[in-house]
Amino acid sequence: MAQLNPNTSAGLSTYLMTYLERVFLDTLRRKLVLEPFGKKAKLRKGQGSSMNWRRWSDLAAATTALSEGVSPNGSTLTLNSVTATLSQYGDFVTVTDFLSMTAINDVMKEAIDLLSYSGALTVDSIIRNTVDANATNQFADPANNTTEAAVEAGLDQLGSAEIRNAVEALRGADVPEFDNGMYVGVIHPFGEGNLIAESAAGTGMEALKYTDKQPTVRGFIGSIYGVQLHRSSNIRAVAPNTNTYRHLIFGKDAYGVVDIEGGNMGIVVHPTGSAGTEDPLNQRATVGFKVTFAAAVLQAARVIRISAYGT
């Protein structure tokens, strides 16, 4: 996703195309939240449409003493595999010559802004849906709640205790941190508001007050209990529990993201006059995005989905 795969037909100046590409890429990078934390993979052209990740299962400790001259039974290696199959996604808008001539604002630039947001939202939503469907479930106030319906009915919000419980679960399963020694959390702004509203000593607000805010990192909130928290309004609630949001806390290589050589997020521009007899009066231009992409959860134990109420 970090690279751009530009496409255009003849008739658009190199300067303008370069400008549009830069606007598209800059906006795209600012909008992506979940994609940067995935394990990256890229297929080469001609290698098919599926990516397969493989992982050996850990072996248990051998705590039984050996008998002299007697071989133990030994263990069996178990290979686990996860497959992600590429799909293409995209959208476009049509810009008429009349709109371009009469609009006060730069229509092409604004179209690029809208499409780059749509492209980033598309990729993030694919990852979110995949992770959401395969994560390990946790509920706010777990002593009283075992379903999202119960969370919704009890108005049980995200708090520091929920973050702490998720960290305990990850560390209890020996889930590795990212290279900086931290787990990552992506939470809805409503969850962020509930978390920082805590005022008691040792709770979320107290921990976050002393965090370096890292202004260059998109959506970074702060760190608590070994988790770097980021905000995203794309964290979802699912009907019928439309006020219960599914926040994500995860470790390294919890999920993978894959694209294909030449299939990175791309801007596709067809300027006015490029459609031939399909546009006989040169009235229409189109601008769009296209991406070839897939995501997969590599190990469910590495990602915790916290269901918590928020408004």
PDB file of C-alpha atoms in Angstrom:
ATOM      1  CA  MET A   1       0.000   0.000   0.000  1.00  0.00           C
ATOM      2  CA  ALA A   2       2.962   2.332   0.412  1.00  0.00           C
ATOM      3  CA  GLN A   3       3.611   2.452  -3.318  1.00  0.00           C
ATOM      4  CA  LEU A   4       1.385   3.925  -5.991  1.00  0.00           C
ATOM      5  CA  ASN A   5       0.602   2.248  -9.297  1.00  0.00           C
ATOM      6  CA  PRO A   6      -0.465   5.117 -11.568  1.00  0.00           C
ATOM      7  CA  ASN A   7      -2.456   4.563 -14.748  1.00  0.00           C
ATOM      8  CA  THR A   8      -3.607   7.137 -17.268  1.00  0.00           C
ATOM      9  CA  SER A   9      -4.444   7.490 -20.929  1.00  0.00           C
ATOM     10  CA  ALA A  10      -2.819   9.926 -23.317  1.00  0.00           C
ATOM     11  CA  GLY A  11      -3.951  13.517 -23.106  1.00  0.00           C
ATOM     12  CA  LEU A  12      -3.129  14.368 -19.494  1.00  0.00           C
ATOM     13  CA  SER A  13       0.029  16.366 -18.915  1.00  0.00           C
ATOM     14  CA  THR A  14       2.879  14.707 -17.025  1.00  0.00           C
ATOM     15  CA  TYR A  15       2.917  17.610 -14.579  1.00  0.00           C
ATOM     16  CA  LEU A  16      -0.781  17.294 -13.773  1.00  0.00           C
ATOM     17  CA  MET A  17      -0.597  13.508 -13.455  1.00  0.00           C
ATOM     18  CA  THR A  18       2.381  13.786 -11.099  1.00  0.00           C
ATOM     19  CA  TYR A  19       0.493  16.314  -9.009  1.00  0.00           C
ATOM     20  CA  LEU A  20      -2.623  14.131  -8.820  1.00  0.00           C
ATOM     21  CA  GLU A  21      -0.526  11.086  -7.900  1.00  0.00           C
ATOM     22  CA  ARG A  22       1.140  13.012  -5.064  1.00  0.00           C
ATOM     23  CA  VAL A  23      -2.213  14.249  -3.710  1.00  0.00           C
ATOM     24  CA  PHE A  24      -3.634  10.723  -3.895  1.00  0.00           C
ATOM     25  CA  LEU A  25      -0.672   9.052  -2.204  1.00  0.00           C
ATOM     26  CA  ASP A  26      -0.311  11.659   0.554  1.00  0.00           C
ATOM     27  CA  THR A  27      -3.990  11.433   1.444  1.00  0.00           C
ATOM     28  CA  LEU A  28      -3.980   7.625   1.229  1.00  0.00           C
ATOM     29  CA  ARG A  29      -1.054   7.304   3.634  1.00  0.00           C
ATOM     30  CA  ARG A  30      -2.751   9.548   6.182  1.00  0.00           C
ATOM     31  CA  LYS A  31      -5.972   7.517   6.097  1.00  0.00           C
ATOM     32  CA  LEU A  32      -4.634   3.954   6.465  1.00  0.00           C
ATOM     33  CA  VAL A  33      -4.780   2.713  10.089  1.00  0.00           C
ATOM     34  CA  LEU A  34      -4.810  -1.106  10.247  1.00  0.00           C
ATOM     35  CA  GLU A  35      -2.763  -1.895   7.131  1.00  0.00           C
ATOM     36  CA  PRO A  36       0.632  -0.725   8.475  1.00  0.00           C
ATOM     37  CA  PHE A  37       0.482  -3.217  11.376  1.00  0.00           C
ATOM     38  CA  GLY A  38      -0.121  -6.333   9.231  1.00  0.00           C
ATOM     39  CA  LYS A  39       2.530  -8.848   8.202  1.00  0.00           C
ATOM     40  CA  LYS A  40       3.348  -7.864   4.619  1.00  0.00           C
ATOM     41  CA  ALA A  41       3.487 -10.255   1.683  1.00  0.00           C
ATOM     42  CA  LYS A  42       3.592  -9.678  -2.061  1.00  0.00           C
ATOM     43  CA  LEU A  43       2.904 -12.104  -4.881  1.00  0.00           C
ATOM     44  CA  ARG A  44       4.821 -11.806  -8.119  1.00  0.00           C
ATOM     45  CA  LYS A  45       3.036 -11.787 -11.440  1.00  0.00           C
ATOM     46  CA  GLY A  46       2.367 -15.295 -12.675  1.00  0.00           C
ATOM     47  CA  GLN A  47       2.407 -16.866  -9.203  1.00  0.00           C
ATOM     48  CA  GLY A  48      -1.349 -17.285  -8.892  1.00  0.00           C
ATOM     49  CA  SER A  49      -3.888 -15.427  -6.791  1.00  0.00           C
ATOM     50  CA  SER A  50      -3.419 -17.016  -3.352  1.00  0.00           C
ATOM     51  CA  MET A  51      -0.871 -16.438  -0.605  1.00  0.00           C
ATOM     52  CA  ASN A  52      -0.135 -19.205   1.886  1.00  0.00           C
ATOM     53  CA  TRP A  53       1.418 -18.494   5.280  1.00  0.00           C
ATOM     54  CA  ARG A  54       2.818 -21.490   7.208  1.00  0.00           C
ATOM     55  CA  ARG A  55       3.649 -21.837  10.893  1.00  0.00           C
ATOM     56  CA  TRP A  56       4.909 -24.769  12.940  1.00  0.00           C
ATOM     57  CA  SER A  57       3.115 -25.490  16.198  1.00  0.00           C
ATOM     58  CA  ASP A  58       5.238 -25.185  19.333  1.00  0.00           C
ATOM     59  CA  LEU A  59       6.436 -28.340  21.023  1.00  0.00           C
ATOM     60  CA  ALA A  60       5.646 -28.953  24.691  1.00  0.00           C
ATOM     61  CA  ALA A  61       8.373 -29.015  27.345  1.00  0.00           C
ATOM     62  CA  ALA A  62       9.967 -32.464  27.730  1.00  0.00           C
ATOM     63  CA  THR A  63       9.773 -32.794  31.531  1.00  0.00           C
ATOM     64  CA  THR A  64       9.907 -36.600  31.814  1.00  0.00           C
ATOM     65  CA  ALA A  65      13.382 -37.871  32.695  1.00  0.00           C
ATOM     66  CA  LEU A  66      14.955 -40.218  30.172  1.00  0.00           C
ATOM     67  CA  SER A  67      15.508 -43.849  31.098  1.00  0.00           C
ATOM     68  CA  GLU A  68      19.003 -45.120  30.547  1.00  0.00           C
ATOM     69  CA  GLY A  69      19.381 -46.620  27.098  1.00  0.00           C
ATOM     70  CA  VAL A  70      15.699 -46.130  26.235  1.00  0.00           C
ATOM     71  CA  SER A  71      14.578 -43.735  23.502  1.00  0.00           C
ATOM     72  CA  PRO A  72      11.523 -41.592  24.307  1.00  0.00           C
ATOM     73  CA  ASN A  73       8.430 -41.708  22.111  1.00  0.00           C
ATOM     74  CA  GLY A  74       9.313 -38.403  20.477  1.00  0.00           C
ATOM     75  CA  SER A  75       6.961 -35.716  19.190  1.00  0.00           C
ATOM     76  CA  THR A  76       5.290 -34.957  15.895  1.00  0.00           C
ATOM     77  CA  LEU A  77       5.755 -31.731  13.987  1.00  0.00           C
ATOM     78  CA  THR A  78       2.478 -29.998  13.112  1.00  0.00           C
ATOM     79  CA  LEU A  79       2.344 -27.494  10.287  1.00  0.00           C
ATOM     80  CA  ASN A  80      -0.449 -24.898  10.268  1.00  0.00           C
ATOM     81  CA  SER A  81      -1.289 -22.913   7.155  1.00  0.00           C
ATOM     82  CA  VAL A  82      -3.470 -19.896   6.392  1.00  0.00           C
ATOM     83  CA  THR A  83      -4.447 -18.882   2.863  1.00  0.00           C
ATOM     84  CA  ALA A  84      -5.574 -15.495   1.573  1.00  0.00           C
ATOM     85  CA  THR A  85      -6.983 -15.135  -1.949  1.00  0.00           C
ATOM     86  CA  LEU A  86      -6.587 -11.854  -3.798  1.00  0.00           C
ATOM     87  CA  SER A  87      -9.558  -9.842  -5.012  1.00  0.00           C
ATOM     88  CA  GLN A  88      -9.802  -6.536  -6.854  1.00  0.00           C
ATOM     89  CA  TYR A  89     -11.621  -3.506  -5.478  1.00  0.00           C
ATOM     90  CA  GLY A  90     -12.190  -0.063  -6.932  1.00  0.00           C
ATOM     91  CA  ASP A  91     -14.482   2.830  -7.715  1.00  0.00           C
ATOM     92  CA  PHE A  92     -14.540   5.887  -9.974  1.00  0.00           C
ATOM     93  CA  VAL A  93     -16.318   9.197 -10.460  1.00  0.00           C
ATOM     94  CA  THR A  94     -17.194  11.096 -13.611  1.00  0.00           C
ATOM     95  CA  VAL A  95     -16.243  14.766 -13.980  1.00  0.00           C
ATOM     96  CA  THR A  96     -17.945  16.665 -16.779  1.00  0.00           C
ATOM     97  CA  ASP A  97     -16.271  19.391 -18.797  1.00  0.00           C
ATOM     98  CA  PHE A  98     -19.003  21.833 -17.738  1.00  0.00           C
ATOM     99  CA  LEU A  99     -18.345  21.143 -14.049  1.00  0.00           C
ATOM    100  CA  SER A 100     -14.598  21.573 -14.545  1.00  0.00           C
ATOM    101  CA  MET A 101     -15.133  24.903 -16.343  1.00  0.00           C
ATOM    102  CA  THR A 102     -17.621  26.381 -13.872  1.00  0.00           C
ATOM    103  CA  ALA A 103     -16.674  24.992 -10.452  1.00  0.00           C
ATOM    104  CA  ILE A 104     -14.999  27.400  -8.057  1.00  0.00           C
ATOM    105  CA  ASN A 105     -12.804  24.662  -6.541  1.00  0.00           C
ATOM    106  CA  ASP A 106     -10.376  22.287  -8.244  1.00  0.00           C
ATOM    107  CA  VAL A 107     -12.733  19.405  -9.012  1.00  0.00           C
ATOM    108  CA  MET A 108     -10.038  16.888  -9.958  1.00  0.00           C
ATOM    109  CA  LYS A 109      -8.102  17.498  -6.757  1.00  0.00           C
ATOM    110  CA  GLU A 110     -11.231  17.160  -4.643  1.00  0.00           C
ATOM    111  CA  ALA A 111     -12.188  13.986  -6.512  1.00  0.00           C
ATOM    112  CA  ILE A 112      -8.725  12.585  -5.713  1.00  0.00           C
ATOM    113  CA  ASP A 113      -9.177  13.463  -2.025  1.00  0.00           C
ATOM    114  CA  LEU A 114     -12.519  11.655  -1.933  1.00  0.00           C
ATOM    115  CA  LEU A 115     -11.242   8.615  -3.814  1.00  0.00           C
ATOM    116  CA  SER A 116      -8.087   8.303  -1.725  1.00  0.00           C
ATOM    117  CA  TYR A 117     -10.253   8.297   1.394  1.00  0.00           C
ATOM    118  CA  SER A 118     -12.527   5.686  -0.203  1.00  0.00           C
ATOM    119  CA  GLY A 119      -9.514   3.576  -1.169  1.00  0.00           C
ATOM    120  CA  ALA A 120      -7.993   3.707   2.310  1.00  0.00           C
ATOM    121  CA  LEU A 121     -11.391   2.983   3.872  1.00  0.00           C
ATOM    122  CA  THR A 122     -11.809   0.017   1.520  1.00  0.00           C
ATOM    123  CA  VAL A 123      -8.491  -1.559   2.504  1.00  0.00           C
ATOM    124  CA  ASP A 124      -8.988  -0.847   6.210  1.00  0.00           C
ATOM    125  CA  SER A 125     -12.526  -2.244   6.100  1.00  0.00           C
ATOM    126  CA  ILE A 126     -11.363  -5.470   4.433  1.00  0.00           C
ATOM    127  CA  ILE A 127      -8.736  -5.927   7.146  1.00  0.00           C
ATOM    128  CA  ARG A 128     -11.171  -4.953   9.907  1.00  0.00           C
ATOM    129  CA  ASN A 129     -13.841  -7.379   8.712  1.00  0.00           C
ATOM    130  CA  THR A 130     -11.316 -10.208   8.417  1.00  0.00           C
ATOM    131  CA  VAL A 131      -9.782  -9.596  11.846  1.00  0.00           C
ATOM    132  CA  ASP A 132     -13.178  -8.955  13.423  1.00  0.00           C
ATOM    133  CA  ALA A 133     -14.490 -12.316  12.230  1.00  0.00           C
ATOM    134  CA  ASN A 134     -11.502 -14.343  13.454  1.00  0.00           C
ATOM    135  CA  ALA A 135     -10.327 -12.647  16.671  1.00  0.00           C
ATOM    136  CA  THR A 136     -10.512 -13.956  20.223  1.00  0.00           C
ATOM    137  CA  ASN A 137     -13.584 -12.431  21.872  1.00  0.00           C
ATOM    138  CA  GLN A 138     -13.545 -10.419  25.084  1.00  0.00           C
ATOM    139  CA  PHE A 139     -16.421  -8.429  26.580  1.00  0.00           C
ATOM    140  CA  ALA A 140     -16.504  -5.329  28.766  1.00  0.00           C
ATOM    141  CA  ASP A 141     -17.244  -6.301  32.381  1.00  0.00           C
ATOM    142  CA  PRO A 142     -16.531  -9.985  31.646  1.00  0.00           C
ATOM    143  CA  ALA A 143     -17.744 -11.088  35.089  1.00  0.00           C
ATOM    144  CA  ASN A 144     -21.292 -10.190  34.017  1.00  0.00           C
ATOM    145  CA  ASN A 145     -21.202 -10.314  30.215  1.00  0.00           C
ATOM    146  CA  THR A 146     -20.658 -13.167  27.785  1.00  0.00           C
ATOM    147  CA  THR A 147     -22.453 -11.672  24.758  1.00  0.00           C
ATOM    148  CA  GLU A 148     -22.586  -8.340  22.947  1.00  0.00           C
ATOM    149  CA  ALA A 149     -26.307  -8.149  23.720  1.00  0.00           C
ATOM    150  CA  ALA A 150     -25.482  -8.217  27.430  1.00  0.00           C
ATOM    151  CA  VAL A 151     -22.841  -5.497  26.969  1.00  0.00           C
ATOM    152  CA  GLU A 152     -25.362  -3.341  25.107  1.00  0.00           C
ATOM    153  CA  ALA A 153     -28.044  -3.864  27.734  1.00  0.00           C
ATOM    154  CA  GLY A 154     -25.645  -3.103  30.589  1.00  0.00           C
ATOM    155  CA  LEU A 155     -24.091  -0.030  28.889  1.00  0.00           C
ATOM    156  CA  ASP A 156     -20.672  -1.454  29.813  1.00  0.00           C
ATOM    157  CA  GLN A 157     -17.958   0.805  28.412  1.00  0.00           C
ATOM    158  CA  LEU A 158     -14.305   0.424  27.483  1.00  0.00           C
ATOM    159  CA  GLY A 159     -12.051   1.082  30.461  1.00  0.00           C
ATOM    160  CA  SER A 160      -8.492   0.460  31.555  1.00  0.00           C
ATOM    161  CA  ALA A 161      -9.568  -2.883  33.063  1.00  0.00           C
ATOM    162  CA  GLU A 162     -10.563  -4.120  29.595  1.00  0.00           C
ATOM    163  CA  ILE A 163      -7.174  -3.119  28.161  1.00  0.00           C
ATOM    164  CA  ARG A 164      -5.434  -4.825  31.073  1.00  0.00           C
ATOM    165  CA  ASN A 165      -7.467  -8.015  30.566  1.00  0.00           C
ATOM    166  CA  ALA A 166      -6.554  -8.093  26.878  1.00  0.00           C
ATOM    167  CA  VAL A 167      -2.856  -7.698  27.680  1.00  0.00           C
ATOM    168  CA  GLU A 168      -3.068 -10.508  30.222  1.00  0.00           C
ATOM    169  CA  ALA A 169      -4.656 -12.755  27.594  1.00  0.00           C
ATOM    170  CA  LEU A 170      -1.994 -11.924  24.988  1.00  0.00           C
ATOM    171  CA  ARG A 171       0.921 -12.409  27.370  1.00  0.00           C
ATOM    172  CA  GLY A 172      -0.657 -15.547  28.792  1.00  0.00           C
ATOM    173  CA  ALA A 173      -0.676 -16.972  25.257  1.00  0.00           C
ATOM    174  CA  ASP A 174       2.967 -15.896  24.692  1.00  0.00           C
ATOM    175  CA  VAL A 175       1.935 -13.533  21.900  1.00  0.00           C
ATOM    176  CA  PRO A 176       4.999 -11.529  20.811  1.00  0.00           C
ATOM    177  CA  GLU A 177       4.997  -7.738  20.933  1.00  0.00           C
ATOM    178  CA  PHE A 178       5.981  -5.606  17.973  1.00  0.00           C
ATOM    179  CA  ASP A 179       9.660  -4.752  17.572  1.00  0.00           C
ATOM    180  CA  ASN A 180       9.306  -1.757  19.909  1.00  0.00           C
ATOM    181  CA  GLY A 181       8.216  -4.060  22.731  1.00  0.00           C
ATOM    182  CA  MET A 182       4.573  -2.930  22.612  1.00  0.00           C
ATOM    183  CA  TYR A 183       1.238  -4.375  21.566  1.00  0.00           C
ATOM    184  CA  VAL A 184      -1.068  -2.266  19.357  1.00  0.00           C
ATOM    185  CA  GLY A 185      -4.666  -1.270  20.014  1.00  0.00           C
ATOM    186  CA  VAL A 186      -7.059   0.326  17.530  1.00  0.00           C
ATOM    187  CA  ILE A 187     -10.142   1.700  19.274  1.00  0.00           C
ATOM    188  CA  HIS A 188     -13.185   3.735  18.296  1.00  0.00           C
ATOM    189  CA  PRO A 189     -13.230   7.422  19.375  1.00  0.00           C
ATOM    190  CA  PHE A 190     -16.179   6.643  21.664  1.00  0.00           C
ATOM    191  CA  GLY A 191     -14.013   4.056  23.416  1.00  0.00           C
ATOM    192  CA  GLU A 192     -11.198   6.586  23.634  1.00  0.00           C
ATOM    193  CA  GLY A 193     -13.557   9.053  25.282  1.00  0.00           C
ATOM    194  CA  ASN A 194     -14.703   6.496  27.829  1.00  0.00           C
ATOM    195  CA  LEU A 195     -11.128   5.468  28.580  1.00  0.00           C
ATOM    196  CA  ILE A 196      -9.727   8.934  29.180  1.00  0.00           C
ATOM    197  CA  ALA A 197     -12.777   9.903  31.246  1.00  0.00           C
ATOM    198  CA  GLU A 198     -11.508   7.600  33.993  1.00  0.00           C
ATOM    199  CA  SER A 199     -10.033   9.672  36.790  1.00  0.00           C
ATOM    200  CA  ALA A 200      -9.106   7.239  39.556  1.00  0.00           C
ATOM    201  CA  ALA A 201      -5.420   6.604  40.251  1.00  0.00           C
ATOM    202  CA  GLY A 202      -4.006   3.828  38.098  1.00  0.00           C
ATOM    203  CA  THR A 203      -6.725   4.051  35.444  1.00  0.00           C
ATOM    204  CA  GLY A 204      -6.550   5.037  31.799  1.00  0.00           C
ATOM    205  CA  MET A 205      -6.396   8.809  32.083  1.00  0.00           C
ATOM    206  CA  GLU A 206      -3.609   8.713  34.663  1.00  0.00           C
ATOM    207  CA  ALA A 207      -1.485   6.442  32.447  1.00  0.00           C
ATOM    208  CA  LEU A 208      -2.122   8.392  29.251  1.00  0.00           C
ATOM    209  CA  LYS A 209      -1.260  11.766  30.800  1.00  0.00           C
ATOM    210  CA  TYR A 210       2.434  10.876  30.799  1.00  0.00           C
ATOM    211  CA  THR A 211       2.612   9.459  27.277  1.00  0.00           C
ATOM    212  CA  ASP A 212       4.621  10.977  24.436  1.00  0.00           C
ATOM    213  CA  LYS A 213       1.858  11.841  21.965  1.00  0.00           C
ATOM    214  CA  GLN A 214       3.986  11.125  18.858  1.00  0.00           C
ATOM    215  CA  PRO A 215       2.190  13.660  16.641  1.00  0.00           C
ATOM    216  CA  THR A 216       3.706  12.153  13.475  1.00  0.00           C
ATOM    217  CA  VAL A 217       1.864   8.850  14.011  1.00  0.00           C
ATOM    218  CA  ARG A 218      -1.687   8.923  12.612  1.00  0.00           C
ATOM    219  CA  GLY A 219      -4.380   8.562  15.246  1.00  0.00           C
ATOM    220  CA  PHE A 220      -1.962   7.852  18.095  1.00  0.00           C
ATOM    221  CA  ILE A 221      -3.618   8.324  21.486  1.00  0.00           C
ATOM    222  CA  GLY A 222      -1.010   7.139  23.967  1.00  0.00           C
ATOM    223  CA  SER A 223       0.329   4.035  25.691  1.00  0.00           C
ATOM    224  CA  ILE A 224      -1.189   2.072  28.543  1.00  0.00           C
ATOM    225  CA  TYR A 225      -0.204  -1.306  30.033  1.00  0.00           C
ATOM    226  CA  GLY A 226       2.216  -1.974  27.177  1.00  0.00           C
ATOM    227  CA  VAL A 227      -0.298  -1.131  24.424  1.00  0.00           C
ATOM    228  CA  GLN A 228       0.078   1.703  21.917  1.00  0.00           C
ATOM    229  CA  LEU A 229      -3.465   2.925  21.329  1.00  0.00           C
ATOM    230  CA  HIS A 230      -4.626   4.380  18.016  1.00  0.00           C
ATOM    231  CA  ARG A 231      -8.052   5.733  17.147  1.00  0.00           C
ATOM    232  CA  SER A 232     -10.155   4.847  14.130  1.00  0.00           C
ATOM    233  CA  SER A 233     -13.783   5.703  13.471  1.00  0.00           C
ATOM    234  CA  ASN A 234     -13.805   2.639  11.193  1.00  0.00           C
ATOM    235  CA  ILE A 235     -13.911   0.334  14.224  1.00  0.00           C
ATOM    236  CA  ARG A 236     -17.443  -0.941  13.935  1.00  0.00           C
ATOM    237  CA  ALA A 237     -20.533  -1.911  15.859  1.00  0.00           C
ATOM    238  CA  VAL A 238     -22.646  -4.693  14.368  1.00  0.00           C
ATOM    239  CA  ALA A 239     -26.452  -4.808  14.366  1.00  0.00           C
ATOM    240  CA  PRO A 240     -28.511  -5.355  16.412  1.00  0.00           C
ATOM    241  CA  ASN A 241     -26.031  -4.086  19.025  1.00  0.00           C
ATOM    242  CA  THR A 242     -25.367  -0.831  17.212  1.00  0.00           C
ATOM    243  CA  ASN A 243     -23.723   0.961  20.148  1.00  0.00           C
ATOM    244  CA  THR A 244     -21.311  -1.835  21.084  1.00  0.00           C
ATOM    245  CA  TYR A 245     -17.986  -1.327  19.312  1.00  0.00           C
ATOM    246  CA  ARG A 246     -15.425  -4.026  18.562  1.00  0.00           C
ATOM    247  CA  HIS A 247     -12.053  -2.583  19.601  1.00  0.00           C
ATOM    248  CA  LEU A 248      -8.904  -4.498  18.618  1.00  0.00           C
ATOM    249  CA  ILE A 249      -5.762  -5.257  20.672  1.00  0.00           C
ATOM    250  CA  PHE A 250      -3.117  -7.381  18.957  1.00  0.00           C
ATOM    251  CA  GLY A 251       0.490  -8.505  18.802  1.00  0.00           C
ATOM    252  CA  LYS A 252       3.016  -8.915  16.029  1.00  0.00           C
ATOM    253  CA  ASP A 253       1.974 -10.980  12.975  1.00  0.00           C
ATOM    254  CA  ALA A 254      -1.612 -11.300  14.194  1.00  0.00           C
ATOM    255  CA  TYR A 255      -2.828 -10.816  10.626  1.00  0.00           C
ATOM    256  CA  GLY A 256      -1.299 -10.703   7.187  1.00  0.00           C
ATOM    257  CA  VAL A 257      -1.902  -8.386   4.239  1.00  0.00           C
ATOM    258  CA  VAL A 258      -0.979  -9.307   0.692  1.00  0.00           C
ATOM    259  CA  ASP A 259      -0.981  -7.595  -2.670  1.00  0.00           C
ATOM    260  CA  ILE A 260       0.493  -8.475  -6.057  1.00  0.00           C
ATOM    261  CA  GLU A 261       3.245  -6.988  -8.168  1.00  0.00           C
ATOM    262  CA  GLY A 262       1.675  -4.191 -10.211  1.00  0.00           C
ATOM    263  CA  GLY A 263      -1.538  -4.310  -8.175  1.00  0.00           C
ATOM    264  CA  ASN A 264      -0.829  -1.685  -5.526  1.00  0.00           C
ATOM    265  CA  MET A 265      -3.423   0.966  -4.805  1.00  0.00           C
ATOM    266  CA  GLY A 266      -3.557   2.861  -8.089  1.00  0.00           C
ATOM    267  CA  ILE A 267      -5.100   6.015  -9.452  1.00  0.00           C
ATOM    268  CA  VAL A 268      -6.731   5.638 -12.869  1.00  0.00           C
ATOM    269  CA  VAL A 269      -7.415   8.848 -14.793  1.00  0.00           C
ATOM    270  CA  HIS A 270      -9.084   9.124 -18.197  1.00  0.00           C
ATOM    271  CA  PRO A 271      -9.172  12.794 -19.225  1.00  0.00           C
ATOM    272  CA  THR A 272     -11.811  14.509 -21.331  1.00  0.00           C
ATOM    273  CA  GLY A 273     -11.474  13.430 -24.960  1.00  0.00           C
ATOM    274  CA  SER A 274      -9.956  10.007 -24.247  1.00  0.00           C
ATOM    275  CA  ALA A 275     -13.100   7.899 -24.761  1.00  0.00           C
ATOM    276  CA  GLY A 276     -13.410   8.281 -28.544  1.00  0.00           C
ATOM    277  CA  THR A 277     -16.874   7.585 -29.940  1.00  0.00           C
ATOM    278  CA  GLU A 278     -18.154   6.715 -26.430  1.00  0.00           C
ATOM    279  CA  ASP A 279     -17.864  10.443 -25.638  1.00  0.00           C
ATOM    280  CA  PRO A 280     -18.329  12.147 -29.042  1.00  0.00           C
ATOM    281  CA  LEU A 281     -18.467  15.698 -27.647  1.00  0.00           C
ATOM    282  CA  ASN A 282     -15.573  15.339 -25.184  1.00  0.00           C
ATOM    283  CA  GLN A 283     -17.836  15.989 -22.205  1.00  0.00           C
ATOM    284  CA  ARG A 284     -16.633  13.471 -19.624  1.00  0.00           C
ATOM    285  CA  ALA A 285     -13.493  12.582 -17.715  1.00  0.00           C
ATOM    286  CA  THR A 286     -13.206   9.847 -15.101  1.00  0.00           C
ATOM    287  CA  VAL A 287     -10.914   9.375 -12.136  1.00  0.00           C
ATOM    288  CA  GLY A 288     -10.858   6.321  -9.907  1.00  0.00           C
ATOM    289  CA  PHE A 289      -8.839   3.929  -7.813  1.00  0.00           C
ATOM    290  CA  LYS A 290      -8.166   0.206  -8.078  1.00  0.00           C
ATOM    291  CA  VAL A 291      -6.374  -2.202  -5.752  1.00  0.00           C
ATOM    292  CA  THR A 292      -5.683  -5.941  -5.696  1.00  0.00           C
ATOM    293  CA  PHE A 293      -5.581  -7.041  -2.085  1.00  0.00           C
ATOM    294  CA  ALA A 294      -6.321  -9.675   0.549  1.00  0.00           C
ATOM    295  CA  ALA A 295      -6.029 -10.080   4.319  1.00  0.00           C
ATOM    296  CA  ALA A 296      -6.055 -13.055   6.694  1.00  0.00           C
ATOM    297  CA  VAL A 297      -5.779 -13.643  10.434  1.00  0.00           C
ATOM    298  CA  LEU A 298      -2.646 -15.726  10.971  1.00  0.00           C
ATOM    299  CA  GLN A 299      -3.349 -16.751  14.558  1.00  0.00           C
ATOM    300  CA  ALA A 300      -6.574 -15.951  16.429  1.00  0.00           C
ATOM    301  CA  ALA A 301      -4.834 -15.946  19.824  1.00  0.00           C
ATOM    302  CA  ARG A 302      -2.748 -12.959  18.736  1.00  0.00           C
ATOM    303  CA  VAL A 303      -5.691 -10.567  18.430  1.00  0.00           C
ATOM    304  CA  ILE A 304      -8.308  -9.706  21.057  1.00  0.00           C
ATOM    305  CA  ARG A 305     -11.645  -8.145  20.096  1.00  0.00           C
ATOM    306  CA  ILE A 306     -13.078  -6.148  22.989  1.00  0.00           C
ATOM    307  CA  SER A 307     -16.808  -5.523  22.697  1.00  0.00           C
ATOM    308  CA  ALA A 308     -17.703  -2.404  24.699  1.00  0.00           C
ATOM    309  CA  TYR A 309     -20.590   0.054  24.751  1.00  0.00           C
ATOM    310  CA  GLY A 310     -19.999   3.613  23.578  1.00  0.00           C
ATOM    311  CA  THR A 311     -21.948   6.650  22.461  1.00  0.00           C
TER     312      THR A 311
END
